[in-house]
C-alpha cells in the first residue's frame, strides 16, 4: 500500500488529502512512517478535515445518495471506496474549494 501511494503522490506532486475522521489520517501517516517514507512525502502533502463541510444538510443528502447507489451495486457504507465517493460528493456540493 505505501509503495503504490508513494508512487502516486510523487507523480502527482503537491496533493491535498481530505479526511473526515482523525484516526484515518493518523493511520495513513503512521503507515508511511513505519515504511520510513514519511520524511520524503511530508512536504508534498497537505491535510484538510472535511467533517465540518459535510455537516450541512445538502452535503449529508449527497452522501446518502451516493451510499444508496453504491449499495445497489453491492458496496456497503464504510467501504473505503464508498466513503471516498460520498465525501467527494459532499465536498463538491458544498462548494468548498
Coordinates of N, CA, C and O in Angstrom, one line a residue:
X1 N 0.8 -1.2 0.0 CA 0.0 0.0 0.0 C 0.9 1.3 0.0 O 0.7 2.2 -0.8
X2 N 1.8 1.3 0.9 CA 2.7 2.5 0.9 C 3.4 2.7 -0.4 O 3.5 3.9 -0.8
X3 N 3.9 1.7 -1.0 CA 4.7 1.8 -2.2 C 3.8 2.4 -3.3 O 4.2 3.3 -4.0
X4 N 2.6 1.9 -3.5 CA 1.7 2.4 -4.5 C 1.3 3.8 -4.2 O 1.3 4.7 -5.1
X5 N 0.9 4.1 -3.0 CA 0.5 5.5 -2.7 C 1.7 6.5 -2.8 O 1.5 7.6 -3.3
X6 N 2.9 6.0 -2.4 CA 4.1 6.9 -2.6 C 4.3 7.2 -4.0 O 4.5 8.4 -4.4
X7 N 4.2 6.2 -4.9 CA 4.5 6.5 -6.3 C 3.4 7.5 -6.9 O 3.7 8.4 -7.6
X8 N 2.2 7.3 -6.4 CA 1.1 8.2 -6.9 C 1.4 9.6 -6.4 O 1.3 10.6 -7.1
X9 N 1.7 9.7 -5.1 CA 1.9 11.1 -4.6 C 3.1 11.8 -5.2 O 3.1 13.0 -5.5
X10 N 4.2 11.0 -5.4 CA 5.4 11.6 -6.1 C 5.1 12.0 -7.5 O 5.5 13.0 -8.0
X11 N 4.3 11.2 -8.2 CA 3.9 11.5 -9.6 C 3.0 12.7 -9.7 O 3.0 13.5 -10.6
X12 N 2.2 12.9 -8.7 CA 1.2 14.0 -8.6 C 1.8 15.3 -8.2 O 1.4 16.4 -8.6
X13 N 2.8 15.2 -7.4 CA 3.4 16.5 -6.8 C 2.7 16.9 -5.6 O 2.3 16.0 -4.8
X14 N 2.4 18.1 -5.4 CA 1.6 18.6 -4.2 C 0.2 18.0 -4.3 O -0.4 18.0 -5.3
X15 N -0.2 17.5 -3.1 CA -1.6 16.9 -3.1 C -2.2 17.3 -1.7 O -1.5 17.4 -0.7
X16 N -3.5 17.5 -1.8 CA -4.3 17.8 -0.6 C -5.1 16.5 -0.3 O -5.9 16.1 -1.1
X17 N -4.9 16.0 0.9 CA -5.6 14.8 1.3 C -6.8 15.2 2.2 O -6.6 15.9 3.2
X18 N -8.0 14.8 1.8 CA -9.2 15.2 2.6 C -9.6 14.0 3.4 O -9.5 12.8 3.0
X19 N -10.0 14.2 4.6 CA -10.4 13.2 5.5 C -11.5 13.7 6.4 O -11.7 14.9 6.6
X20 N -12.3 12.8 7.0 CA -13.4 13.2 7.9 C -13.3 12.6 9.2 O -14.1 12.9 10.1
X21 N -12.3 11.7 9.4 CA -12.1 11.1 10.7 C -10.6 11.1 11.0 O -9.8 10.6 10.3
X22 N -10.3 11.7 12.2 CA -8.9 11.9 12.6 C -8.1 10.6 12.5 O -6.9 10.7 12.1
X23 N -8.7 9.5 13.0 CA -7.9 8.3 13.0 C -7.5 7.8 11.6 O -6.4 7.2 11.5
X24 N -8.3 8.1 10.6 CA -7.9 7.7 9.2 C -6.6 8.4 8.8 O -5.7 7.8 8.3
X25 N -6.6 9.7 9.1 CA -5.4 10.5 8.8 C -4.2 9.9 9.6 O -3.1 9.7 9.0
X26 N -4.4 9.7 10.8 CA -3.3 9.2 11.7 C -2.8 7.8 11.2 O -1.6 7.6 11.1
X27 N -3.7 6.9 10.8 CA -3.3 5.6 10.3 C -2.5 5.7 9.0 O -1.5 5.0 8.9
X28 N -2.9 6.6 8.1 CA -2.2 6.7 6.9 C -0.8 7.3 7.1 O 0.2 6.7 6.6
X29 N -0.7 8.3 7.9 CA 0.6 8.9 8.2 C 1.5 7.8 8.9 O 2.7 7.7 8.6
X30 N 1.0 7.1 9.9 CA 1.7 6.1 10.6 C 2.2 5.0 9.6 O 3.4 4.5 9.8
X31 N 1.4 4.6 8.7 CA 1.9 3.6 7.7 C 3.1 4.1 6.9 O 4.1 3.3 6.7
X32 N 3.1 5.4 6.5 CA 4.2 5.9 5.8 C 5.4 6.0 6.7 O 6.6 5.8 6.3
X33 N 5.2 6.4 8.0 CA 6.3 6.5 9.0 C 6.9 5.1 9.2 O 8.2 5.0 9.2
X34 N 6.1 4.1 9.3 CA 6.6 2.7 9.5 C 7.4 2.2 8.3 O 8.3 1.4 8.5
X35 N 7.0 2.7 7.2 CA 7.7 2.3 5.9 C 8.9 3.2 5.7 O 9.6 3.1 4.7
X36 N 9.2 4.1 6.6 CA 10.3 5.0 6.6 C 10.3 5.9 5.3 O 11.3 6.2 4.7
X37 N 9.1 6.3 5.0 CA 8.9 7.2 3.8 C 8.2 8.5 4.1 O 8.1 9.3 3.2
X38 N 7.9 8.7 5.3 CA 7.1 10.0 5.6 C 7.9 11.2 5.4 O 7.4 12.2 4.9
X39 N 9.2 11.2 5.7 CA 10.0 12.4 5.6 C 10.0 12.9 4.1 O 10.0 14.1 3.9
X40 N 10.1 12.0 3.2 CA 10.1 12.4 1.8 C 8.7 12.9 1.3 O 8.6 13.8 0.4
X41 N 7.7 12.4 1.9 CA 6.3 12.7 1.4 C 5.7 13.9 2.2 O 4.9 14.6 1.6
X42 N 6.2 14.2 3.4 CA 5.5 15.2 4.2 C 5.4 16.5 3.5 O 4.4 17.2 3.6
X43 N 6.4 16.9 2.7 CA 6.4 18.2 2.1 C 5.4 18.3 0.9 O 5.1 19.3 0.4
X44 N 5.0 17.1 0.4 CA 4.1 17.1 -0.7 C 2.6 17.1 -0.3 O 1.7 17.3 -1.1
X45 N 2.4 16.8 1.0 CA 1.0 16.5 1.5 C 0.5 17.7 2.3 O 1.2 18.1 3.2
X46 N -0.7 18.1 2.1 CA -1.4 19.0 3.0 C -2.7 18.2 3.3 O -3.2 17.4 2.5
X47 N -3.2 18.4 4.5 CA -4.4 17.7 5.0 C -5.5 18.7 5.2 O -5.3 19.9 5.6
X48 N -6.7 18.2 5.0 CA -7.9 19.0 5.3 C -9.0 18.1 5.8 O -9.4 17.2 5.2
X49 N -9.5 18.5 7.0 CA -10.6 17.7 7.6 C -11.9 18.3 7.1 O -12.2 19.4 7.3
X50 N -12.6 17.5 6.3 CA -13.8 17.9 5.7 C -15.1 17.6 6.5 O -16.2 17.8 6.0
X51 N -14.9 17.1 7.7 CA -16.0 16.8 8.5 C -17.0 18.0 8.7 O -18.2 17.9 8.7
X52 N -16.4 19.2 8.9 CA -17.2 20.4 9.1 C -18.0 20.7 7.8 O -19.2 21.0 7.9
X53 N -17.3 20.5 6.7 CA -18.0 20.8 5.4 C -19.2 19.9 5.2 O -20.2 20.2 4.5
X54 N -19.0 18.6 5.6 CA -20.0 17.6 5.3 C -21.2 17.6 6.3 O -22.0 16.7 6.2
X55 N -21.2 18.5 7.3 CA -22.3 18.5 8.3 C -23.5 19.2 7.7 O -24.6 19.1 8.3
X56 N -23.4 20.0 6.7 CA -24.6 20.7 6.1 C -25.6 19.6 5.6 O -25.2 18.6 5.1
X57 N -26.9 20.0 5.7 CA -27.9 19.1 5.2 C -27.8 18.6 3.8 O -27.9 17.5 3.4
X58 N -27.4 19.6 2.9 CA -27.3 19.3 1.5 C -26.1 18.3 1.3 O -26.2 17.4 0.4
X59 N -25.1 18.5 2.0 CA -23.9 17.6 1.9 C -24.3 16.2 2.4 O -23.9 15.2 1.8
X60 N -25.0 16.2 3.5 CA -25.4 14.9 4.0 C -26.3 14.1 3.0 O -26.2 12.9 2.8
X61 N -27.2 14.9 2.4 CA -28.1 14.3 1.4 C -27.3 13.7 0.2 O -27.6 12.6 -0.3
X62 N -26.3 14.5 -0.2 CA -25.4 14.0 -1.3 C -24.7 12.7 -0.9 O -24.6 11.8 -1.7
X63 N -24.2 12.7 0.3 CA -23.5 11.5 0.8 C -24.4 10.3 0.8 O -24.1 9.2 0.4
X64 N -25.6 10.5 1.3 CA -26.6 9.4 1.4 C -27.0 8.9 0.0 O -27.2 7.7 -0.1
X65 N -27.1 9.8 -0.9 CA -27.5 9.4 -2.3 C -26.4 8.5 -2.9 O -26.7 7.5 -3.5
X66 N -25.1 8.9 -2.6 CA -24.0 8.0 -3.1 C -24.0 6.7 -2.4 O -23.8 5.6 -3.1
X67 N -24.2 6.7 -1.1 CA -24.2 5.4 -0.4 C -25.3 4.5 -0.9 O -25.1 3.3 -1.1
X68 N -26.5 5.1 -1.1 CA -27.6 4.3 -1.6 C -27.3 3.7 -3.0 O -27.6 2.5 -3.2
X69 N -26.7 4.5 -3.8 CA -26.4 4.0 -5.2 C -25.3 2.9 -5.1 O -25.4 1.9 -5.8
X70 N -24.4 3.0 -4.2 CA -23.3 2.0 -4.0 C -23.9 0.7 -3.5 O -23.5 -0.4 -3.9
X71 N -24.8 0.8 -2.6 CA -25.4 -0.4 -2.0 C -26.1 -1.2 -3.1 O -26.2 -2.4 -3.1
X72 N -26.7 -0.5 -4.1 CA -27.4 -1.2 -5.2 C -26.4 -2.0 -6.1 O -26.8 -2.9 -6.8
X73 N -25.1 -1.7 -6.0 CA -24.1 -2.5 -6.8 C -23.3 -3.3 -5.8 O -22.3 -3.8 -6.2
X74 N -23.8 -3.5 -4.6 CA -23.1 -4.4 -3.7 C -22.0 -3.9 -2.8 O -21.3 -4.7 -2.2
X75 N -21.9 -2.6 -2.7 CA -20.9 -2.0 -1.9 C -21.5 -1.4 -0.7 O -22.5 -0.6 -0.8
X76 N -21.0 -1.6 0.5 CA -21.7 -1.2 1.7 C -21.1 0.2 2.2 O -20.0 0.5 1.9
X77 N -21.9 0.8 3.1 CA -21.4 2.0 3.8 C -20.1 1.7 4.5 O -19.9 0.6 5.0
X78 N -19.2 2.6 4.5 CA -17.9 2.5 5.2 C -16.9 1.6 4.4 O -15.8 1.4 4.8
X79 N -17.3 1.1 3.2 CA -16.3 0.5 2.3 C -15.5 1.7 1.9 O -16.0 2.8 1.7
X80 N -14.1 1.6 1.9 CA -13.3 2.7 1.6 C -13.6 3.5 0.3 O -13.6 4.8 0.3
X81 N -14.0 2.8 -0.7 CA -14.3 3.5 -2.0 C -15.6 4.2 -1.9 O -15.8 5.3 -2.3
X82 N -16.6 3.6 -1.2 CA -17.9 4.3 -1.0 C -17.7 5.5 -0.2 O -18.3 6.6 -0.5
X83 N -17.0 5.4 0.9 CA -16.7 6.6 1.7 C -16.1 7.7 0.9 O -16.4 8.9 1.0
X84 N -15.1 7.4 0.1 CA -14.4 8.4 -0.7 C -15.4 9.0 -1.7 O -15.4 10.2 -1.9
X85 N -16.2 8.2 -2.3 CA -17.2 8.8 -3.3 C -18.2 9.7 -2.5 O -18.5 10.8 -3.0
X86 N -18.6 9.3 -1.4 CA -19.6 10.1 -0.6 C -19.0 11.4 -0.1 O -19.6 12.4 -0.2
X87 N -17.7 11.3 0.4 CA -17.1 12.6 0.8 C -16.8 13.5 -0.4 O -16.9 14.7 -0.3
X88 N -16.5 12.9 -1.5 CA -16.3 13.7 -2.7 C -17.5 14.4 -3.1 O -17.6 15.6 -3.4
X89 N -18.6 13.7 -3.1 CA -19.9 14.3 -3.4 C -20.3 15.4 -2.5 O -20.7 16.5 -2.9
X90 N -20.1 15.2 -1.2 CA -20.3 16.2 -0.2 C -19.5 17.5 -0.4 O -19.9 18.6 -0.3
X91 N -18.2 17.2 -0.7 CA -17.2 18.3 -0.9 C -17.6 19.1 -2.1 O -17.7 20.3 -2.1
X92 N -18.0 18.4 -3.2 CA -18.4 19.1 -4.4 C -19.7 20.0 -4.3 O -19.7 21.1 -4.7
X93 N -20.6 19.4 -3.6 CA -21.9 20.1 -3.5 C -21.9 21.2 -2.5 O -22.6 22.2 -2.6
X94 N -20.9 21.1 -1.5 CA -20.8 22.2 -0.5 C -20.1 23.4 -1.1 O -20.2 24.5 -0.5
X95 N -19.5 23.3 -2.3 CA -18.9 24.4 -3.0 C -17.6 24.8 -2.3 O -17.0 25.9 -2.7
X96 N -17.0 24.1 -1.4 CA -15.7 24.4 -0.8 C -14.6 24.0 -1.7 O -14.6 22.9 -2.3
X97 N -13.7 24.9 -1.9 CA -12.5 24.7 -2.8 C -11.3 24.2 -1.9 O -11.1 24.6 -0.9

